[in-house]
């Protein structure tokens, strides 16, 4: 069964360091999402891609966060510099293209748990 | 703006008891989708159910059942004869726009089943 892959699964870093997460969506899924889940809260959307284009990044802290999906397949989320408040689970999800008819289910990866010391 | 409220932060029940998790939502759209996800300690989100705004029929799947009431903007989830494996955090979520499936999640309810 196809799955969304994420790496690393766990990351510990010191504040002020740079950190990057990788996501490989299910093959053929044009839409890719990055969510952040702070402990004790529900996931919140950071950025949404349709192919290589950003559809929604209104909640992405652009002074320190960046996301790219250069070839419209896998994606990288970067934080530079990391802050203590960035400690969270970062979840990637993918779905078929928007507007392709019907509701397109989001499939979630296992997440990357980030701890900033 | 869309919002999902899960007022129950934590619930503990003894195994085999029934338990209901509450979810109240806010949206201006007439077309929307509601979801329940399970998040076990390992962290991945497990999809349980999707319901669209035009279908108010209750649904039962094994020990799980869902009660959707548009009049009260609620989408409650009941587990019958709970088991220890049901222990997890459960999230209710809303997707507002057809064709833009961004999910808005509630804060989750941590369910603990006591053996």
PDB file of C-alpha atoms in Angstrom:
ATOM      1  CA  UNK A   1       0.000   0.000   0.000  1.00  0.00           C
ATOM      2  CA  UNK A   2       1.365   3.434  -0.953  1.00  0.00           C
ATOM      3  CA  UNK A   3       2.376   5.657   1.941  1.00  0.00           C
ATOM      4  CA  UNK A   4       3.648   9.134   2.580  1.00  0.00           C
ATOM      5  CA  UNK A   5       7.279   8.957   3.643  1.00  0.00           C
ATOM      6  CA  UNK A   6       8.940  11.412   6.002  1.00  0.00           C
ATOM      7  CA  UNK A   7      12.443  11.700   7.357  1.00  0.00           C
ATOM      8  CA  UNK A   8      13.907  11.949   9.816  1.00  0.00           C
ATOM      9  CA  UNK A   9      11.392  10.544  12.282  1.00  0.00           C
ATOM     10  CA  UNK A  10      13.067  12.316  15.177  1.00  0.00           C
ATOM     11  CA  UNK A  11      15.323  15.352  15.271  1.00  0.00           C
ATOM     12  CA  UNK A  12      16.991  17.041  18.196  1.00  0.00           C
ATOM     13  CA  UNK A  13      18.700  20.343  17.569  1.00  0.00           C
ATOM     14  CA  UNK A  14      19.913  23.343  19.476  1.00  0.00           C
ATOM     15  CA  UNK A  15      18.305  26.717  19.096  1.00  0.00           C
ATOM     16  CA  UNK A  16      19.789  28.904  16.402  1.00  0.00           C
ATOM     17  CA  UNK A  17      20.674  25.856  14.310  1.00  0.00           C
ATOM     18  CA  UNK A  18      19.169  25.066  10.938  1.00  0.00           C
ATOM     19  CA  UNK A  19      16.979  21.999  10.502  1.00  0.00           C
ATOM     20  CA  UNK A  20      15.302  20.398   7.490  1.00  0.00           C
ATOM     21  CA  UNK A  21      12.574  17.828   7.049  1.00  0.00           C
ATOM     22  CA  UNK A  22      11.801  15.788   3.961  1.00  0.00           C
ATOM     23  CA  UNK A  23       8.523  14.421   2.650  1.00  0.00           C
ATOM     24  CA  UNK A  24       7.840  12.091  -0.252  1.00  0.00           C
ATOM     25  CA  UNK A  25       4.102  11.988  -1.083  1.00  0.00           C
ATOM     26  CA  UNK A  26       2.169   9.121  -2.550  1.00  0.00           C
ATOM     27  CA  UNK A  27       2.980   8.749  -6.229  1.00  0.00           C
ATOM     28  CA  UNK A  28       0.598  10.751  -8.383  1.00  0.00           C
ATOM     29  CA  UNK A  29      -0.567  13.035  -5.609  1.00  0.00           C
ATOM     30  CA  UNK A  30      -0.311  16.611  -6.839  1.00  0.00           C
ATOM     31  CA  UNK A  31      -1.258  18.281  -3.571  1.00  0.00           C
ATOM     32  CA  UNK A  32       1.111  18.277  -0.620  1.00  0.00           C
ATOM     33  CA  UNK A  33       0.559  19.726   2.843  1.00  0.00           C
ATOM     34  CA  UNK A  34       2.843  20.479   5.788  1.00  0.00           C
ATOM     35  CA  UNK A  35       1.174  20.663   9.199  1.00  0.00           C
ATOM     36  CA  UNK A  36       2.682  21.537  12.564  1.00  0.00           C
ATOM     37  CA  UNK A  37       1.327  19.920  15.698  1.00  0.00           C
ATOM     38  CA  UNK A  38       2.396  21.452  18.990  1.00  0.00           C
ATOM     39  CA  UNK A  39       2.095  19.144  21.999  1.00  0.00           C
ATOM     40  CA  UNK A  40      -1.470  19.072  23.271  1.00  0.00           C
ATOM     41  CA  UNK A  41      -2.920  20.733  20.191  1.00  0.00           C
ATOM     42  CA  UNK A  42      -4.321  19.713  16.846  1.00  0.00           C
ATOM     43  CA  UNK A  43      -2.300  19.955  13.639  1.00  0.00           C
ATOM     44  CA  UNK A  44      -2.242  23.353  11.942  1.00  0.00           C
ATOM     45  CA  UNK A  45      -1.541  23.898   8.270  1.00  0.00           C
ATOM     46  CA  UNK A  46       1.771  25.596   7.515  1.00  0.00           C
ATOM     47  CA  UNK A  47       1.889  25.352   3.741  1.00  0.00           C
ATOM     48  CA  UNK A  48       0.010  23.720   0.875  1.00  0.00           C
ATOM     49  CA  UNK A  49       1.447  22.958  -2.562  1.00  0.00           C
ATOM     50  CA  UNK A  50      -0.290  22.158  -5.804  1.00  0.00           C
ATOM     51  CA  UNK A  51       2.443  20.561  -7.888  1.00  0.00           C
ATOM     52  CA  UNK A  52       5.404  22.917  -7.398  1.00  0.00           C
ATOM     53  CA  UNK A  53       3.318  26.003  -6.625  1.00  0.00           C
ATOM     54  CA  UNK A  54       2.423  27.288  -3.175  1.00  0.00           C
ATOM     55  CA  UNK A  55      -1.347  27.481  -2.750  1.00  0.00           C
ATOM     56  CA  UNK A  56      -1.509  28.609   0.865  1.00  0.00           C
ATOM     57  CA  UNK A  57       1.347  29.662   3.140  1.00  0.00           C
ATOM     58  CA  UNK A  58      -0.559  32.184   5.210  1.00  0.00           C
ATOM     59  CA  UNK A  59       0.379  30.458   8.485  1.00  0.00           C
ATOM     60  CA  UNK A  60       4.035  29.855   7.627  1.00  0.00           C
ATOM     61  CA  UNK A  61       6.422  32.021   9.707  1.00  0.00           C
ATOM     62  CA  UNK A  62       8.333  33.215   6.694  1.00  0.00           C
ATOM     63  CA  UNK A  63      11.091  34.911   8.634  1.00  0.00           C
ATOM     64  CA  UNK A  64      12.474  31.532   9.644  1.00  0.00           C
ATOM     65  CA  UNK A  65      10.528  28.842   7.772  1.00  0.00           C
ATOM     66  CA  UNK A  66      10.792  27.959   4.111  1.00  0.00           C
ATOM     67  CA  UNK A  67       9.288  25.199   2.037  1.00  0.00           C
ATOM     68  CA  UNK A  68       9.936  24.012  -1.452  1.00  0.00           C
ATOM     69  CA  UNK A  69       8.712  21.392  -3.862  1.00  0.00           C
ATOM     70  CA  UNK A  70      10.973  22.040  -6.814  1.00  0.00           C
ATOM     71  CA  UNK A  71       9.884  19.264  -9.167  1.00  0.00           C
ATOM     72  CA  UNK A  72       6.372  18.920  -7.842  1.00  0.00           C
ATOM     73  CA  UNK A  73       7.131  15.615  -6.171  1.00  0.00           C
ATOM     74  CA  UNK A  74       8.995  15.510  -2.850  1.00  0.00           C
ATOM     75  CA  UNK A  75       9.224  18.499  -0.555  1.00  0.00           C
ATOM     76  CA  UNK A  76      11.556  19.991   2.034  1.00  0.00           C
ATOM     77  CA  UNK A  77      10.589  22.148   4.994  1.00  0.00           C
ATOM     78  CA  UNK A  78      13.408  24.162   6.544  1.00  0.00           C
ATOM     79  CA  UNK A  79      13.701  26.139   9.756  1.00  0.00           C
ATOM     80  CA  UNK A  80      16.567  28.595  10.198  1.00  0.00           C
ATOM     81  CA  UNK A  81      17.235  29.487  12.918  1.00  0.00           C
ATOM     82  CA  UNK A  82      15.312  27.079  15.105  1.00  0.00           C
ATOM     83  CA  UNK A  83      13.708  28.438  18.260  1.00  0.00           C
ATOM     84  CA  UNK A  84      12.545  26.663  21.402  1.00  0.00           C
ATOM     85  CA  UNK A  85       8.921  27.210  20.406  1.00  0.00           C
ATOM     86  CA  UNK A  86       9.437  25.235  17.210  1.00  0.00           C
ATOM     87  CA  UNK A  87       9.472  21.970  19.153  1.00  0.00           C
ATOM     88  CA  UNK A  88       6.557  20.054  17.662  1.00  0.00           C
ATOM     89  CA  UNK A  89       5.528  17.224  15.371  1.00  0.00           C
ATOM     90  CA  UNK A  90       5.739  18.140  11.701  1.00  0.00           C
ATOM     91  CA  UNK A  91       3.293  16.184   9.600  1.00  0.00           C
ATOM     92  CA  UNK A  92       3.232  15.852   5.842  1.00  0.00           C
ATOM     93  CA  UNK A  93       0.118  14.839   3.935  1.00  0.00           C
ATOM     94  CA  UNK A  94      -0.723  14.382   0.270  1.00  0.00           C
ATOM     95  CA  UNK A  95      -3.824  14.100  -1.867  1.00  0.00           C
ATOM     96  CA  UNK A  96      -4.867  14.013  -5.494  1.00  0.00           C
ATOM     97  CA  UNK A  97      -5.108  17.354  -7.297  1.00  0.00           C
ATOM     98  CA  UNK A  98      -7.500  19.987  -6.092  1.00  0.00           C
ATOM     99  CA  UNK A  99     -10.600  20.352  -8.200  1.00  0.00           C
ATOM    100  CA  UNK A 100     -10.235  16.937  -9.751  1.00  0.00           C
ATOM    101  CA  UNK A 101     -13.763  16.076  -8.739  1.00  0.00           C
ATOM    102  CA  UNK A 102     -15.136  14.810  -5.490  1.00  0.00           C
ATOM    103  CA  UNK A 103     -13.327  15.043  -2.190  1.00  0.00           C
ATOM    104  CA  UNK A 104      -9.645  14.168  -2.248  1.00  0.00           C
ATOM    105  CA  UNK A 105      -8.596  12.325   0.888  1.00  0.00           C
ATOM    106  CA  UNK A 106      -5.456  13.477   2.670  1.00  0.00           C
ATOM    107  CA  UNK A 107      -3.036  10.729   3.570  1.00  0.00           C
ATOM    108  CA  UNK A 108      -0.643  11.522   6.409  1.00  0.00           C
ATOM    109  CA  UNK A 109       2.936  10.469   6.905  1.00  0.00           C
ATOM    110  CA  UNK A 110       4.347   9.321  10.247  1.00  0.00           C
ATOM    111  CA  UNK A 111       5.663  12.787  11.088  1.00  0.00           C
ATOM    112  CA  UNK A 112       8.965  14.227  12.252  1.00  0.00           C
ATOM    113  CA  UNK A 113       9.181  14.976  15.949  1.00  0.00           C
ATOM    114  CA  UNK A 114      11.427  18.003  16.479  1.00  0.00           C
ATOM    115  CA  UNK A 115      12.939  18.928  19.818  1.00  0.00           C
ATOM    116  CA  UNK A 116      14.775  22.227  20.105  1.00  0.00           C
ATOM    117  CA  UNK A 117      17.092  22.541  23.100  1.00  0.00           C
TER     118      UNK A 117
ATOM    119  CA  UNK B   1     -13.718  31.480   9.629  1.00  0.00           C
ATOM    120  CA  UNK B   2     -13.898  27.832  10.471  1.00  0.00           C
ATOM    121  CA  UNK B   3     -13.459  26.424  13.941  1.00  0.00           C
ATOM    122  CA  UNK B   4     -13.635  23.030  15.611  1.00  0.00           C
ATOM    123  CA  UNK B   5     -14.140  22.686  19.353  1.00  0.00           C
ATOM    124  CA  UNK B   6     -13.471  19.561  21.354  1.00  0.00           C
ATOM    125  CA  UNK B   7     -14.343  20.589  24.882  1.00  0.00           C
ATOM    126  CA  UNK B   8     -13.253  17.307  26.463  1.00  0.00           C
ATOM    127  CA  UNK B   9      -9.502  17.461  26.962  1.00  0.00           C
ATOM    128  CA  UNK B  10      -9.146  14.056  28.615  1.00  0.00           C
ATOM    129  CA  UNK B  11     -11.494  11.170  29.263  1.00  0.00           C
ATOM    130  CA  UNK B  12     -10.838   7.965  31.190  1.00  0.00           C
ATOM    131  CA  UNK B  13     -13.202   5.016  31.232  1.00  0.00           C
ATOM    132  CA  UNK B  14     -12.976   1.440  32.368  1.00  0.00           C
ATOM    133  CA  UNK B  15     -12.649  -1.166  29.650  1.00  0.00           C
ATOM    134  CA  UNK B  16     -15.951  -2.298  28.107  1.00  0.00           C
ATOM    135  CA  UNK B  17     -17.696   0.938  28.967  1.00  0.00           C
ATOM    136  CA  UNK B  18     -19.167   3.079  26.199  1.00  0.00           C
ATOM    137  CA  UNK B  19     -17.689   6.525  25.656  1.00  0.00           C
ATOM    138  CA  UNK B  20     -18.736   9.516  23.540  1.00  0.00           C
ATOM    139  CA  UNK B  21     -16.335  12.151  22.250  1.00  0.00           C
ATOM    140  CA  UNK B  22     -17.908  15.509  21.480  1.00  0.00           C
ATOM    141  CA  UNK B  23     -17.177  17.766  18.523  1.00  0.00           C
ATOM    142  CA  UNK B  24     -18.770  21.121  17.726  1.00  0.00           C
ATOM    143  CA  UNK B  25     -17.879  23.040  14.584  1.00  0.00           C
ATOM    144  CA  UNK B  26     -18.373  26.473  13.060  1.00  0.00           C
ATOM    145  CA  UNK B  27     -18.445  27.256   9.359  1.00  0.00           C
ATOM    146  CA  UNK B  28     -20.149  29.676   7.001  1.00  0.00           C
ATOM    147  CA  UNK B  29     -20.124  27.286   4.086  1.00  0.00           C
ATOM    148  CA  UNK B  30     -23.058  25.100   3.156  1.00  0.00           C
ATOM    149  CA  UNK B  31     -20.734  22.492   1.678  1.00  0.00           C
ATOM    150  CA  UNK B  32     -18.168  21.045   4.028  1.00  0.00           C
ATOM    151  CA  UNK B  33     -16.717  17.802   5.303  1.00  0.00           C
ATOM    152  CA  UNK B  34     -16.214  16.536   8.826  1.00  0.00           C
ATOM    153  CA  UNK B  35     -13.658  13.994   9.926  1.00  0.00           C
ATOM    154  CA  UNK B  36     -12.443  12.000  12.864  1.00  0.00           C
ATOM    155  CA  UNK B  37      -8.811  10.928  13.179  1.00  0.00           C
ATOM    156  CA  UNK B  38      -7.109   8.745  15.763  1.00  0.00           C
ATOM    157  CA  UNK B  39      -3.549   9.476  16.896  1.00  0.00           C
ATOM    158  CA  UNK B  40      -1.970   6.633  18.868  1.00  0.00           C
ATOM    159  CA  UNK B  41       1.204   7.209  20.909  1.00  0.00           C
ATOM    160  CA  UNK B  42       3.329   6.461  17.840  1.00  0.00           C
ATOM    161  CA  UNK B  43       2.121   9.776  16.399  1.00  0.00           C
ATOM    162  CA  UNK B  44       0.647   8.970  13.010  1.00  0.00           C
ATOM    163  CA  UNK B  45      -2.839  10.195  12.175  1.00  0.00           C
ATOM    164  CA  UNK B  46      -5.240   7.392  11.374  1.00  0.00           C
ATOM    165  CA  UNK B  47      -8.312   8.300   9.364  1.00  0.00           C
ATOM    166  CA  UNK B  48     -11.566   7.012  10.861  1.00  0.00           C
ATOM    167  CA  UNK B  49     -14.434   8.644   9.000  1.00  0.00           C
ATOM    168  CA  UNK B  50     -15.440  11.431   6.619  1.00  0.00           C
ATOM    169  CA  UNK B  51     -18.950  12.835   6.434  1.00  0.00           C
ATOM    170  CA  UNK B  52     -20.188  15.506   4.035  1.00  0.00           C
ATOM    171  CA  UNK B  53     -22.603  18.243   5.046  1.00  0.00           C
ATOM    172  CA  UNK B  54     -25.447  16.843   2.962  1.00  0.00           C
ATOM    173  CA  UNK B  55     -25.469  13.470   4.641  1.00  0.00           C
ATOM    174  CA  UNK B  56     -26.858  13.548   8.154  1.00  0.00           C
ATOM    175  CA  UNK B  57     -27.338   9.837   8.444  1.00  0.00           C
ATOM    176  CA  UNK B  58     -25.640   8.329  11.439  1.00  0.00           C
ATOM    177  CA  UNK B  59     -22.996   5.754  10.663  1.00  0.00           C
ATOM    178  CA  UNK B  60     -21.900   2.640  12.462  1.00  0.00           C
ATOM    179  CA  UNK B  61     -18.702   0.736  11.841  1.00  0.00           C
ATOM    180  CA  UNK B  62     -18.161  -2.111  14.242  1.00  0.00           C
ATOM    181  CA  UNK B  63     -17.818  -0.636  17.722  1.00  0.00           C
ATOM    182  CA  UNK B  64     -17.633   2.906  16.326  1.00  0.00           C
ATOM    183  CA  UNK B  65     -20.593   5.137  15.577  1.00  0.00           C
ATOM    184  CA  UNK B  66     -20.986   8.760  14.604  1.00  0.00           C
ATOM    185  CA  UNK B  67     -23.870  11.154  15.201  1.00  0.00           C
ATOM    186  CA  UNK B  68     -23.988  14.164  12.855  1.00  0.00           C
ATOM    187  CA  UNK B  69     -26.506  16.883  13.719  1.00  0.00           C
ATOM    188  CA  UNK B  70     -26.439  20.026  11.591  1.00  0.00           C
ATOM    189  CA  UNK B  71     -29.014  21.723  13.832  1.00  0.00           C
ATOM    190  CA  UNK B  72     -26.494  21.778  16.673  1.00  0.00           C
ATOM    191  CA  UNK B  73     -23.329  21.795  14.502  1.00  0.00           C
ATOM    192  CA  UNK B  74     -22.124  18.660  16.205  1.00  0.00           C
ATOM    193  CA  UNK B  75     -20.412  15.514  15.013  1.00  0.00           C
ATOM    194  CA  UNK B  76     -20.013  13.209  17.990  1.00  0.00           C
ATOM    195  CA  UNK B  77     -18.145   9.918  18.080  1.00  0.00           C
ATOM    196  CA  UNK B  78     -19.131   6.958  20.256  1.00  0.00           C
ATOM    197  CA  UNK B  79     -17.047   3.895  21.010  1.00  0.00           C
ATOM    198  CA  UNK B  80     -19.075   0.981  22.299  1.00  0.00           C
ATOM    199  CA  UNK B  81     -17.541  -1.643  24.571  1.00  0.00           C
ATOM    200  CA  UNK B  82     -14.228   0.198  24.725  1.00  0.00           C
ATOM    201  CA  UNK B  83     -10.941  -1.673  24.587  1.00  0.00           C
ATOM    202  CA  UNK B  84      -7.447  -0.791  25.769  1.00  0.00           C
ATOM    203  CA  UNK B  85      -6.362  -0.457  22.125  1.00  0.00           C
ATOM    204  CA  UNK B  86      -8.768   2.452  21.796  1.00  0.00           C
ATOM    205  CA  UNK B  87      -6.507   4.543  24.022  1.00  0.00           C
ATOM    206  CA  UNK B  88      -5.300   7.437  21.878  1.00  0.00           C
ATOM    207  CA  UNK B  89      -5.877  11.089  21.110  1.00  0.00           C
ATOM    208  CA  UNK B  90      -8.870  11.642  18.861  1.00  0.00           C
ATOM    209  CA  UNK B  91      -9.210  14.658  16.606  1.00  0.00           C
ATOM    210  CA  UNK B  92     -12.257  16.062  14.937  1.00  0.00           C
ATOM    211  CA  UNK B  93     -11.566  18.105  11.799  1.00  0.00           C
ATOM    212  CA  UNK B  94     -13.386  20.242   9.245  1.00  0.00           C
ATOM    213  CA  UNK B  95     -12.691  20.875   5.576  1.00  0.00           C
ATOM    214  CA  UNK B  96     -14.570  23.898   4.375  1.00  0.00           C
ATOM    215  CA  UNK B  97     -14.056  24.456   0.678  1.00  0.00           C
ATOM    216  CA  UNK B  98     -14.897  21.938  -1.956  1.00  0.00           C
ATOM    217  CA  UNK B  99     -11.717  21.599  -3.993  1.00  0.00           C
ATOM    218  CA  UNK B 100      -9.516  23.060  -1.255  1.00  0.00           C
ATOM    219  CA  UNK B 101      -9.215  20.339   1.265  1.00  0.00           C
ATOM    220  CA  UNK B 102      -7.327  22.174   3.991  1.00  0.00           C
ATOM    221  CA  UNK B 103      -8.170  20.575   7.316  1.00  0.00           C
ATOM    222  CA  UNK B 104      -8.956  22.559  10.452  1.00  0.00           C
ATOM    223  CA  UNK B 105      -8.487  20.377  13.514  1.00  0.00           C
ATOM    224  CA  UNK B 106      -9.843  20.584  17.020  1.00  0.00           C
ATOM    225  CA  UNK B 107      -7.498  20.383  19.982  1.00  0.00           C
ATOM    226  CA  UNK B 108      -8.145  16.692  20.473  1.00  0.00           C
ATOM    227  CA  UNK B 109      -9.487  14.493  23.248  1.00  0.00           C
ATOM    228  CA  UNK B 110      -7.097  12.120  25.000  1.00  0.00           C
ATOM    229  CA  UNK B 111      -8.954   8.889  25.691  1.00  0.00           C
ATOM    230  CA  UNK B 112      -7.568   6.425  28.215  1.00  0.00           C
ATOM    231  CA  UNK B 113      -9.144   3.016  28.596  1.00  0.00           C
ATOM    232  CA  UNK B 114      -8.410   1.506  31.986  1.00  0.00           C
ATOM    233  CA  UNK B 115      -8.058  -2.284  31.979  1.00  0.00           C
TER     234      UNK B 115
END
